[in-house]
Coordinates of C-alpha atoms in Angstrom, one line a residue:
Chain A
M136 CA 47.1 118.3 92.4
Q137 CA 48.7 115.7 90.2
C138 CA 50.6 113.1 91.9
R139 CA 54.1 112.9 90.3
R140 CA 54.3 108.7 90.7
C141 CA 51.0 107.4 89.3
K142 CA 49.9 111.1 87.9
F143 CA 46.7 110.8 89.7
E144 CA 44.9 113.8 89.9
N145 CA 44.0 114.4 93.6
M146 CA 41.8 116.9 95.6
P147 CA 43.8 120.2 96.3
G148 CA 44.8 120.5 100.2
L149 CA 45.8 116.3 100.6
T150 CA 49.1 116.1 101.6
S151 CA 49.6 112.3 100.3
C152 CA 48.1 110.8 97.1
M153 CA 44.8 109.2 97.2
R154 CA 45.9 106.2 95.2
C155 CA 49.5 105.5 95.6
G156 CA 50.4 106.5 99.0
S157 CA 52.9 109.2 97.6
L158 CA 53.5 112.8 99.6
L159 CA 52.6 115.4 97.4
T160 CA 53.4 118.3 99.9
A161 CA 56.3 118.3 102.4
P162 CA 55.1 116.9 106.0
E163 CA 55.5 119.4 109.2
G164 CA 58.5 119.1 111.2
P165 CA 62.0 118.3 110.5
V166 CA 62.3 115.4 108.3
E167 CA 65.8 113.5 108.3
V168 CA 67.8 114.5 105.1
A169 CA 71.3 113.1 105.8
P170 CA 71.9 109.7 104.6
P171 CA 73.6 107.3 107.4
R172 CA 77.8 107.2 106.5
M173 CA 80.3 104.0 106.3
P174 CA 82.4 104.3 108.8
R175 CA 85.9 104.4 107.1
W176 CA 87.5 101.6 109.1
Q177 CA 84.7 99.4 107.6
R178 CA 85.4 99.7 104.4
P179 CA 88.0 96.8 104.0
F180 CA 86.1 94.4 105.9
R181 CA 83.0 94.9 104.1
G182 CA 84.9 94.5 101.2
L183 CA 86.3 91.3 102.3
A184 CA 83.0 90.1 102.7
R185 CA 81.6 91.2 99.4
G186 CA 84.5 89.1 97.8
A187 CA 83.6 86.2 100.0
R188 CA 79.8 86.8 98.6
K189 CA 81.1 86.8 95.3
S190 CA 83.6 83.8 95.5
G191 CA 80.5 81.7 96.9
I192 CA 82.4 80.8 99.9
L193 CA 79.3 81.4 102.0
A194 CA 76.9 79.8 99.6
P195 CA 77.0 76.6 101.8
L196 CA 75.9 78.8 105.1
Q197 CA 73.3 80.6 102.8
V198 CA 71.8 76.8 101.9
I199 CA 71.3 75.3 105.6
R200 CA 67.5 75.6 106.4
I201 CA 66.9 76.1 110.4
P202 CA 63.6 74.0 111.0
T203 CA 61.6 76.2 113.0
W204 CA 61.4 73.6 115.5
L205 CA 65.0 74.4 116.7
A206 CA 64.4 78.0 116.5
L207 CA 61.8 77.3 119.2
V208 CA 63.9 75.0 121.2
S209 CA 67.1 77.6 121.4
S210 CA 64.7 80.3 122.9
V211 CA 64.1 77.9 126.5
V212 CA 66.7 79.3 128.5
F213 CA 68.6 76.0 129.6
F214 CA 69.1 75.0 125.5
G215 CA 69.8 79.2 125.0
V216 CA 72.8 78.6 127.0
L217 CA 73.8 75.3 126.2
L218 CA 73.6 76.1 122.5
S219 CA 75.7 79.3 123.1
L220 CA 78.4 77.2 124.1
V221 CA 79.3 78.3 120.7
P222 CA 79.3 82.0 120.6
G223 CA 76.2 83.4 119.3
L224 CA 75.0 80.0 117.8
A225 CA 71.5 80.2 119.7
H226 CA 70.9 83.8 117.9
W227 CA 72.0 82.6 114.6
I228 CA 69.3 80.0 114.9
Q229 CA 66.9 82.4 116.2
R230 CA 68.5 85.1 113.1
R231 CA 69.3 87.3 115.6
W232 CA 72.7 87.5 115.7
K233 CA 73.2 91.0 115.0
S234 CA 72.0 91.9 118.0
V235 CA 74.9 90.4 119.6
G236 CA 77.2 91.3 116.8
W237 CA 79.1 93.6 118.7
W238 CA 79.0 91.3 122.1
I239 CA 80.9 88.2 120.3
A240 CA 83.5 90.7 118.6
A241 CA 84.5 91.9 122.0
W242 CA 84.5 88.2 123.2
A243 CA 86.7 87.7 120.4
V244 CA 89.3 90.5 121.3
F245 CA 89.0 89.7 125.1
L246 CA 90.2 85.9 124.0
I247 CA 92.7 86.8 121.6
L248 CA 94.4 89.3 124.4
S249 CA 94.0 87.0 127.3
V250 CA 95.7 84.2 125.3
F251 CA 98.6 87.1 124.1
L252 CA 98.6 88.1 127.7
F253 CA 98.3 84.9 129.2
G254 CA 100.8 84.4 132.3
G255 CA 100.1 88.1 133.7
F256 CA 97.2 90.0 135.4
L257 CA 96.1 91.2 132.5
G258 CA 95.9 88.0 130.8
Y259 CA 93.5 86.8 133.5
L260 CA 91.6 90.2 133.4
F261 CA 91.1 89.5 130.2
L262 CA 90.2 85.8 130.1
G263 CA 87.6 86.9 133.1
L264 CA 86.4 89.6 130.6
A265 CA 85.9 87.3 127.9
L266 CA 84.0 84.4 129.5
A267 CA 81.0 87.2 131.0
A268 CA 80.6 88.3 127.7
H269 CA 80.2 85.3 126.5
V270 CA 77.9 84.5 129.3
W271 CA 76.3 87.4 128.6
V272 CA 75.7 86.2 125.2
A273 CA 74.2 82.9 126.2
L274 CA 72.0 84.6 128.7
H275 CA 70.9 87.3 126.1
S276 CA 69.6 84.7 123.5
S277 CA 66.8 83.1 126.0
F278 CA 66.5 84.5 129.1
L279 CA 67.7 88.1 129.1
R280 CA 64.2 88.4 127.3
G281 CA 61.5 86.7 129.3
H282 CA 63.1 87.5 133.2
D283 CA 63.4 91.4 134.8
T284 CA 64.1 90.5 138.1
L285 CA 67.6 91.5 139.1
A286 CA 68.6 88.6 141.4
M287 CA 67.0 86.1 139.5
R288 CA 69.2 87.5 136.4
I289 CA 72.4 87.4 139.0
V290 CA 71.6 83.8 139.9
V291 CA 71.3 82.6 136.6
F292 CA 74.6 84.7 135.3
L293 CA 76.6 82.9 138.2
L294 CA 75.2 79.5 137.2
A295 CA 75.9 79.8 133.4
L296 CA 79.1 81.1 134.4
G297 CA 80.3 78.4 136.3
L298 CA 79.1 76.1 133.5
Y299 CA 81.4 78.0 130.8
Y300 CA 84.4 78.3 133.6
F301 CA 84.0 74.3 133.5
V302 CA 83.7 74.3 129.7
Y303 CA 86.6 76.8 129.3
T304 CA 89.1 74.6 131.4
R305 CA 88.6 71.8 129.5
T306 CA 88.7 73.2 126.1
A307 CA 91.9 74.9 127.4
G308 CA 93.3 71.7 128.5
L309 CA 92.0 69.8 125.1
L310 CA 93.8 72.6 123.0
F311 CA 96.8 73.3 125.1
G312 CA 97.4 69.9 126.4
Q313 CA 100.8 69.3 125.8
V314 CA 101.8 72.8 126.5
Q315 CA 103.3 73.3 130.4
P316 CA 103.4 76.7 131.4
G317 CA 105.2 77.8 134.7
Y318 CA 107.2 80.0 136.3
A319 CA 111.2 80.3 135.9
I320 CA 113.0 79.9 139.6
V321 CA 116.1 80.1 138.3
S322 CA 118.1 82.5 136.8
V323 CA 120.3 82.2 133.1
P324 CA 121.4 85.2 131.5
A325 CA 123.0 83.6 128.7
R326 CA 119.4 82.4 127.5
Q327 CA 117.7 86.0 129.0
I328 CA 115.9 83.7 131.7
E329 CA 115.4 85.7 134.6
I330 CA 113.8 84.5 138.0
G331 CA 109.8 85.2 137.7
D332 CA 109.5 84.9 134.1
Y333 CA 106.5 82.9 132.6
L334 CA 108.1 80.3 130.2
L335 CA 106.0 77.8 128.0
G336 CA 107.4 74.2 127.5
R337 CA 106.5 71.0 126.1
R338 CA 105.3 68.2 128.3
T339 CA 107.7 65.4 128.9
L340 CA 106.5 61.7 130.3
P341 CA 108.0 61.4 133.9
G342 CA 111.0 59.7 133.9
D343 CA 112.7 60.5 130.4
P344 CA 116.0 59.9 130.7
N345 CA 117.1 62.3 127.9
H346 CA 117.2 65.7 129.0
P347 CA 120.6 67.5 128.2
R348 CA 122.6 69.9 130.6
G349 CA 121.7 73.1 130.3
A350 CA 117.3 72.3 130.0
V351 CA 115.2 74.3 131.8
V352 CA 112.7 71.9 132.8
Y353 CA 109.6 72.2 134.6
A354 CA 109.6 70.0 137.8
N355 CA 107.6 69.3 140.8
L356 CA 110.3 70.4 143.6
R357 CA 108.5 69.4 146.9
Q358 CA 110.3 65.8 147.2
I359 CA 113.9 66.2 145.9
G360 CA 116.1 63.3 146.2
G361 CA 113.4 61.0 148.0
W362 CA 112.7 63.3 150.7
E363 CA 110.6 66.1 151.9
N364 CA 112.0 69.6 150.6
P365 CA 112.4 71.7 153.6
F366 CA 112.5 74.9 151.8
F367 CA 109.3 74.8 150.4
P368 CA 106.4 74.2 152.5
S369 CA 104.0 72.6 150.0
R370 CA 103.7 71.5 146.1
Y371 CA 105.9 73.9 144.4
F372 CA 106.5 73.4 140.3
G373 CA 109.2 75.9 138.5
Y374 CA 111.1 75.6 135.7
V375 CA 114.9 74.8 136.7
Q376 CA 118.2 74.4 134.9
I377 CA 119.8 70.9 134.4
V378 CA 123.6 70.8 135.7
G379 CA 124.5 67.8 136.2
L380 CA 123.4 64.5 134.5
G381 CA 123.0 60.7 136.3
G382 CA 126.3 59.3 137.0
E383 CA 128.2 62.3 137.3
V384 CA 129.7 64.1 139.8
V385 CA 128.9 67.9 140.6
E386 CA 130.8 70.5 142.5
I387 CA 130.6 74.0 143.2
K388 CA 134.2 75.3 143.9
E389 CA 134.5 79.2 144.3
G390 CA 131.1 80.3 142.5
V391 CA 131.6 78.1 139.8
F392 CA 130.0 74.4 138.9
W393 CA 132.4 71.7 138.0
V394 CA 131.1 68.3 136.4
N395 CA 133.7 65.4 136.4
Q396 CA 136.5 67.6 137.2
S397 CA 135.6 70.0 134.3
P398 CA 134.2 73.6 134.9
L399 CA 131.4 74.8 133.4
D400 CA 130.7 78.1 131.6
Q401 CA 129.8 80.4 134.3
E402 CA 127.2 82.4 131.8
L403 CA 125.5 79.4 130.7
Y404 CA 125.6 77.9 134.2
P405 CA 125.2 80.2 136.9
V406 CA 125.6 79.0 140.7
P407 CA 122.7 80.3 142.1
Q408 CA 122.7 82.8 145.4
W409 CA 122.1 80.7 148.3
L410 CA 124.6 78.0 146.7
L411 CA 127.5 80.7 146.1
N412 CA 129.2 80.1 149.5
L413 CA 129.0 76.8 149.5
E414 CA 132.0 74.4 149.0
L415 CA 130.1 71.2 147.2
S416 CA 130.3 68.1 145.9
A417 CA 127.6 65.3 144.8
E418 CA 127.2 62.0 142.8
V419 CA 124.4 61.7 140.6
P420 CA 122.1 58.9 141.0
A421 CA 121.6 57.2 137.4
D422 CA 117.7 58.1 137.5
S423 CA 118.3 61.6 138.7
Y424 CA 119.5 64.9 137.7
F425 CA 121.6 68.0 139.3
V426 CA 119.4 71.1 138.8
S427 CA 120.3 74.7 139.8
A428 CA 117.6 76.0 141.4
E429 CA 117.3 79.5 143.3
Y430 CA 116.1 78.7 146.4
M431 CA 114.9 81.0 149.6
G432 CA 117.4 81.7 152.0
T433 CA 121.0 80.8 152.5
G434 CA 123.4 79.1 155.3
Y435 CA 122.4 75.8 154.7
N436 CA 124.8 72.8 155.2
A437 CA 126.4 71.4 151.8
Q438 CA 125.2 67.9 152.5
L439 CA 121.8 69.5 152.6
A440 CA 122.4 71.3 149.9
A441 CA 123.5 68.1 147.5
Q442 CA 120.4 66.6 148.4
A443 CA 118.1 69.5 147.3
C444 CA 119.3 69.8 144.2
I445 CA 119.3 66.1 143.2
L446 CA 116.1 66.0 141.3
S447 CA 114.2 62.5 140.1
S448 CA 113.9 62.4 136.6
R449 CA 110.1 61.0 137.4
R450 CA 109.8 64.5 138.8
I451 CA 110.1 66.3 135.6
E452 CA 106.8 66.8 133.6
G453 CA 108.0 69.1 130.4
R454 CA 110.8 71.3 128.9
A455 CA 111.4 74.8 128.5
V456 CA 111.2 76.2 124.6
Y457 CA 109.4 79.9 124.8
R458 CA 110.1 82.9 126.8
W459 CA 106.6 83.9 127.5
W460 CA 106.3 86.4 129.7
P461 CA 107.7 89.4 130.0
L462 CA 106.3 90.6 126.6
W463 CA 109.7 92.5 125.6
R464 CA 111.8 89.5 126.1
R465 CA 109.6 86.8 124.2
G466 CA 111.1 84.4 122.4
L467 CA 112.4 81.0 121.9
I468 CA 114.8 79.4 124.4
R469 CA 117.3 77.4 122.5
T470 CA 119.2 74.6 124.4
D471 CA 122.4 73.0 123.0
E472 CA 122.3 69.8 123.1
Chain B
M187 CA 62.0 149.9 103.6
N188 CA 58.1 149.8 103.0
R189 CA 56.1 149.9 105.6
F190 CA 54.8 146.3 105.9
S191 CA 58.3 145.3 105.7
S192 CA 58.6 144.5 109.6
L193 CA 55.3 142.7 110.3
E194 CA 55.6 139.6 111.9
F195 CA 53.9 136.1 110.5
E196 CA 53.3 132.9 112.4
D197 CA 55.1 130.7 109.2
A198 CA 58.1 133.4 109.6
G199 CA 59.7 131.3 112.6
G200 CA 63.0 132.5 114.1
K201 CA 64.8 132.6 110.9
R202 CA 64.3 135.5 108.6
P203 CA 65.1 134.2 104.8
R204 CA 68.1 135.7 103.6
K205 CA 67.5 138.8 101.5
S206 CA 69.2 138.0 98.0
T207 CA 71.0 140.3 96.0
P208 CA 70.2 140.8 92.6
G209 CA 71.0 138.4 89.7
E210 CA 72.0 136.1 92.2
P211 CA 69.9 132.6 91.9
V212 CA 67.3 131.7 94.2
R213 CA 68.7 129.4 96.5
D214 CA 65.8 126.5 96.3
A215 CA 65.8 122.7 96.0
M216 CA 66.5 123.2 92.3
Y217 CA 69.6 125.1 92.5
F218 CA 71.1 122.9 95.0
Y219 CA 69.8 120.3 92.6
R220 CA 71.5 121.2 89.6
E221 CA 74.8 122.1 91.5
A222 CA 74.5 117.9 93.2
M223 CA 74.2 117.2 88.9
G224 CA 77.0 119.3 88.6
C225 CA 79.0 117.6 91.3
Y226 CA 78.1 114.2 90.0
L227 CA 79.2 115.2 86.4
A228 CA 82.5 116.4 87.8
G229 CA 82.9 113.0 89.4
D230 CA 82.5 114.3 92.8
F231 CA 80.0 112.3 94.5
E232 CA 80.5 113.1 98.3
Q233 CA 79.8 116.9 97.3
A234 CA 76.9 115.8 95.4
L235 CA 75.8 113.8 97.8
R236 CA 75.8 116.7 100.4
S237 CA 74.1 119.0 97.5
Y238 CA 71.3 116.9 97.3
S239 CA 71.1 116.6 100.9
R240 CA 70.2 120.5 100.8
A241 CA 68.0 120.2 98.4
L242 CA 65.9 118.0 100.5
E243 CA 66.6 120.4 103.3
R244 CA 64.7 122.9 100.9
N245 CA 62.1 120.1 99.8
S246 CA 61.7 117.2 101.6
V247 CA 59.0 115.9 98.9
F248 CA 61.8 116.1 96.2
L249 CA 61.9 112.6 94.6
E250 CA 65.0 113.6 92.2
A251 CA 67.0 114.4 95.4
W252 CA 66.0 111.1 97.6
A253 CA 67.0 109.0 94.1
G254 CA 70.2 110.9 93.7
Q255 CA 71.1 110.1 97.0
I256 CA 70.9 106.8 97.3
R257 CA 72.4 107.1 93.7
M258 CA 75.8 108.6 95.6
L259 CA 76.1 106.5 98.5
I260 CA 75.7 103.6 95.7
E261 CA 78.6 105.0 93.8
L262 CA 80.3 105.8 96.9
G263 CA 80.7 102.1 97.8
E264 CA 78.3 102.3 100.8
Y265 CA 75.4 99.9 100.0
P266 CA 74.1 98.8 102.9
E267 CA 73.5 102.5 103.4
A268 CA 72.1 103.2 100.3
V269 CA 69.5 100.2 101.0
I270 CA 68.6 101.7 104.2
W271 CA 68.1 105.2 102.6
A272 CA 65.8 104.0 99.7
D273 CA 63.6 102.4 102.6
K274 CA 63.6 105.9 104.3
A275 CA 62.5 107.5 101.1
M276 CA 59.9 105.4 100.5
E277 CA 58.5 106.2 103.5
A278 CA 57.4 109.2 101.3
F279 CA 57.2 107.4 98.0
P280 CA 55.6 104.0 99.0
N281 CA 57.5 101.2 96.4
H282 CA 58.5 104.0 93.9
P283 CA 59.7 101.8 91.0
E284 CA 62.7 104.1 91.0
L285 CA 63.8 103.8 94.6
I286 CA 62.8 99.8 93.9
A287 CA 65.4 100.1 91.5
A288 CA 68.2 101.6 93.4
K289 CA 67.8 99.2 96.4
A290 CA 68.3 96.5 93.3
A291 CA 71.6 98.6 92.2
A292 CA 73.0 98.5 95.6
C293 CA 72.4 94.7 96.4
L294 CA 74.1 93.7 93.2
R295 CA 76.8 95.9 93.8
D296 CA 76.9 94.5 97.1
A297 CA 77.7 91.0 95.8
K298 CA 73.8 90.3 96.7
P299 CA 72.5 89.1 93.0
E300 CA 69.4 87.5 94.5
K301 CA 68.0 90.1 96.3
A302 CA 69.0 92.2 93.4
M303 CA 66.8 90.6 91.2
G304 CA 64.1 90.4 93.5
F305 CA 64.1 93.9 93.2
S306 CA 64.2 94.4 90.4
D307 CA 61.5 92.2 89.3
F308 CA 59.6 93.7 92.0
S309 CA 60.6 97.8 90.9
I310 CA 59.5 96.3 86.9
S311 CA 55.8 95.2 87.9
Q312 CA 55.0 98.4 89.5
E313 CA 53.4 101.4 87.1
N314 CA 55.3 104.2 85.4
A315 CA 58.8 102.1 85.4
G316 CA 61.1 104.9 84.2
P317 CA 64.5 105.0 82.7
W318 CA 66.0 104.0 85.9
V319 CA 64.1 100.9 86.4
W320 CA 65.5 99.5 83.4
L321 CA 68.9 100.4 84.0
A322 CA 68.8 98.8 87.6
R323 CA 67.8 95.9 85.4
A324 CA 70.0 95.8 82.3
E325 CA 73.1 95.6 85.3
V326 CA 71.2 93.2 87.0
L327 CA 70.7 90.8 83.9
M328 CA 74.4 91.9 82.8
E329 CA 75.8 90.1 86.3
R330 CA 74.2 87.5 84.9
K331 CA 75.9 87.3 81.7
S332 CA 72.3 87.9 79.9
R333 CA 72.4 89.3 76.5
I334 CA 68.9 91.0 77.8
G335 CA 71.0 93.6 79.0
Q336 CA 71.6 95.5 76.0
E337 CA 67.9 95.4 75.2
C338 CA 67.4 96.9 78.4
L339 CA 70.0 99.8 78.3
S340 CA 67.8 100.5 75.1
K341 CA 64.4 100.4 76.8
A342 CA 66.0 102.8 79.4
L343 CA 67.1 105.4 76.9
L344 CA 63.6 105.0 75.3
E345 CA 62.4 105.9 78.6
A346 CA 64.4 109.0 79.3
G347 CA 62.6 111.8 77.9
E348 CA 64.3 115.2 79.0
A349 CA 66.6 113.1 81.1
V350 CA 68.2 111.4 78.0
N351 CA 71.7 112.7 78.3
L352 CA 72.4 111.5 81.6
I353 CA 70.6 108.3 81.0
R354 CA 73.2 107.8 78.4
L355 CA 76.1 108.9 80.6
E356 CA 74.9 106.1 82.8
A357 CA 74.3 103.3 80.3
G358 CA 77.4 103.5 79.1
R359 CA 78.9 103.2 82.3
I360 CA 77.4 100.4 82.8
D361 CA 78.5 99.0 79.4
V362 CA 81.9 99.7 80.9
R363 CA 81.4 98.4 84.3
Y364 CA 80.4 95.0 82.6
G365 CA 83.2 95.2 79.8
H366 CA 80.9 96.1 76.9
Y367 CA 82.9 98.6 75.4
S368 CA 82.5 98.9 72.2
A369 CA 78.8 99.6 73.0
A370 CA 79.8 102.0 75.6
L371 CA 82.4 103.9 73.2
E372 CA 79.3 105.4 71.2
L373 CA 77.1 106.0 74.3
L374 CA 79.8 107.8 75.9
E375 CA 80.9 109.9 72.8
K376 CA 77.9 111.4 72.6
T377 CA 77.7 112.2 75.8
V378 CA 81.2 114.1 76.0
R379 CA 79.3 115.9 72.9
V380 CA 76.6 117.1 75.0
W381 CA 78.1 117.5 78.0
P382 CA 81.9 118.7 76.9
K383 CA 82.7 119.9 80.9
S384 CA 82.0 116.8 82.0
A385 CA 85.0 115.4 84.2
L386 CA 83.0 112.0 84.6
A387 CA 82.2 111.3 80.9
W388 CA 85.6 112.0 79.8
Y389 CA 87.1 110.2 82.5
E390 CA 84.5 107.1 81.5
L391 CA 85.0 107.7 77.6
G392 CA 88.9 107.4 78.1
R393 CA 88.6 104.0 80.6
C394 CA 86.4 102.7 77.9
Q395 CA 89.3 103.6 74.6
A396 CA 92.0 102.3 77.0
H397 CA 89.8 99.2 77.5
L398 CA 89.9 99.2 73.5
G399 CA 93.3 100.2 72.9
F400 CA 92.7 103.5 71.2
S401 CA 95.4 105.7 71.8
E402 CA 93.0 108.7 72.1
A403 CA 92.1 107.5 75.6
K404 CA 95.3 109.5 76.9
A405 CA 93.7 112.8 75.9
A406 CA 90.3 111.7 77.0
L407 CA 92.0 111.1 80.1
E408 CA 94.3 113.8 80.4
E409 CA 90.8 116.3 79.4
A410 CA 89.1 114.7 82.5
L411 CA 92.2 115.7 84.5
R412 CA 92.0 119.5 83.2
L413 CA 88.4 119.7 84.1
R414 CA 88.8 118.1 87.7
P415 CA 92.9 118.4 87.9
N416 CA 94.2 116.0 90.8
W417 CA 91.3 113.3 90.1
R418 CA 92.7 110.2 91.9
P419 CA 90.8 107.6 89.8
A420 CA 91.7 109.6 86.3
A421 CA 95.2 110.2 87.4
A422 CA 95.5 106.1 88.1
E423 CA 94.0 105.1 85.2
L424 CA 96.3 107.5 82.9
D425 CA 99.0 106.3 84.9
R426 CA 98.2 102.9 84.0
L427 CA 97.3 103.6 80.2
K428 CA 101.1 105.0 80.1
R429 CA 102.9 101.8 81.6
T430 CA 100.6 99.6 78.9
G431 CA 103.1 98.3 76.5
P432 CA 102.1 98.7 72.8
L433 CA 101.7 95.0 72.3
K434 CA 99.1 94.8 75.0
R435 CA 97.2 97.9 73.2
A436 CA 97.5 95.9 69.6
W437 CA 96.0 93.4 71.4
R438 CA 93.3 95.0 72.7
R439 CA 92.7 97.0 69.7
F440 CA 91.9 94.0 67.5
F441 CA 90.5 91.5 70.3
A442 CA 88.4 93.9 72.7
R443 CA 84.7 94.1 72.2

């Protein structure tokens, strides 16, 4: 029987060529004849990758030569976990990146979702999932290959989780240090702000005297007007609205704010529920603001309420610029300067 | 019914072969191979791939069907799959030059020219390097803008033997792919004379003529569409041709090579 490839004349009955090893007759049993196919959704991504290869963008990566000692070091648990602070770095050094490709994709998706939904339950849930996926990838680079004990795995997983949690919070601090998130404790219908909305703001220096009327500011409400606020038992931060500036006289008459004898627009400066039934008049000190916030409870006297509404400028830590949550009301907060 | 027709043999298994009616072709591996070739010449690579698979179902050591499958995967733009499948085919045909050449072609299309050159070198170093090996070599060299590419195409045509028409078509397509339209024109014109019912050949000829600014391009593309109605690439090419202005056509006519 002649081999079709090398033309070698084989003995009858042989199943493969004695010279080149090619099969002469079909093997017994089923043979896989359907080739693997590319999922449709991969087509554009592959096209992009191909374009990147053609343009030479990836060329610098291809010339990087990883020394052998680094690959060996990366397989030690501690270094594997440490290197994987950049997701998949240890795997990339070990040339095993593909084995965790999907995990890294999942991590990226969870992280993006957690940022997108930050401030709500889902945001924290996805952040937790991203953290867990990241830790799993890190442990996969070295630890999971050598340790089969469940208890050991759990302990190391938790240790790595702690380390990564620390790294995540620090990184978030570095990246978003100037962003001040917080919940609104005032309702301003004209600016589409409701109590409980999650707002993002820009950090400001304590004692900044330049906040305009109407600005929604992030403040520490524990001590207002230099005394312990009786309505909040512990440290309490939130976004409140500035109604009166330093040196002005603020009054509440028939459910409307008056500043220096002039009434304010009720839509832009709504009087909080707890102040509606009070006839209040207060002179705002030079380094303070009169703020509107929806405190809990009703029936406080006018003097106490006036003191509670005066906020030292040192207590203000940021100014709202964006409605982040709920999703359907996301948008910029415009303040009339 | 004769008296032996109900006897059972060990190799009969659970399935009985369907009796073919007189005049109906035997649906063996060769039948499906021919069917695949027909689909390929019509530019229906998806259907050709299926037919190659069916040919392999009948005969799993049918090298041409394995190679055909890999080529169809390349045509369909599924390059990593083509490489995987070439490796699978090489389990049955270790280091077969045609399969290695197919890997080279897949890598080249997937923008991995270094790998492609490696596979091409390896395929040429094997014994009995056939026309497909030289076609892949030509493609690899043309990608590098080497003039030797054309010589490799000539070598492929010399090695083609009975498959000369198919190799000529492929050589023409490679020339079109790398912008050697004048060289491609001659090859494709010969192909359509041999295979006047091949939509693929007409389509490639039409493309080639369009790039050269020839007015015959329209007729070629229309012929491709007549042979295979609603074929998107041909329709798109024809549409593009119709939108080409006379100035551009004249430019191509005089300056395209």
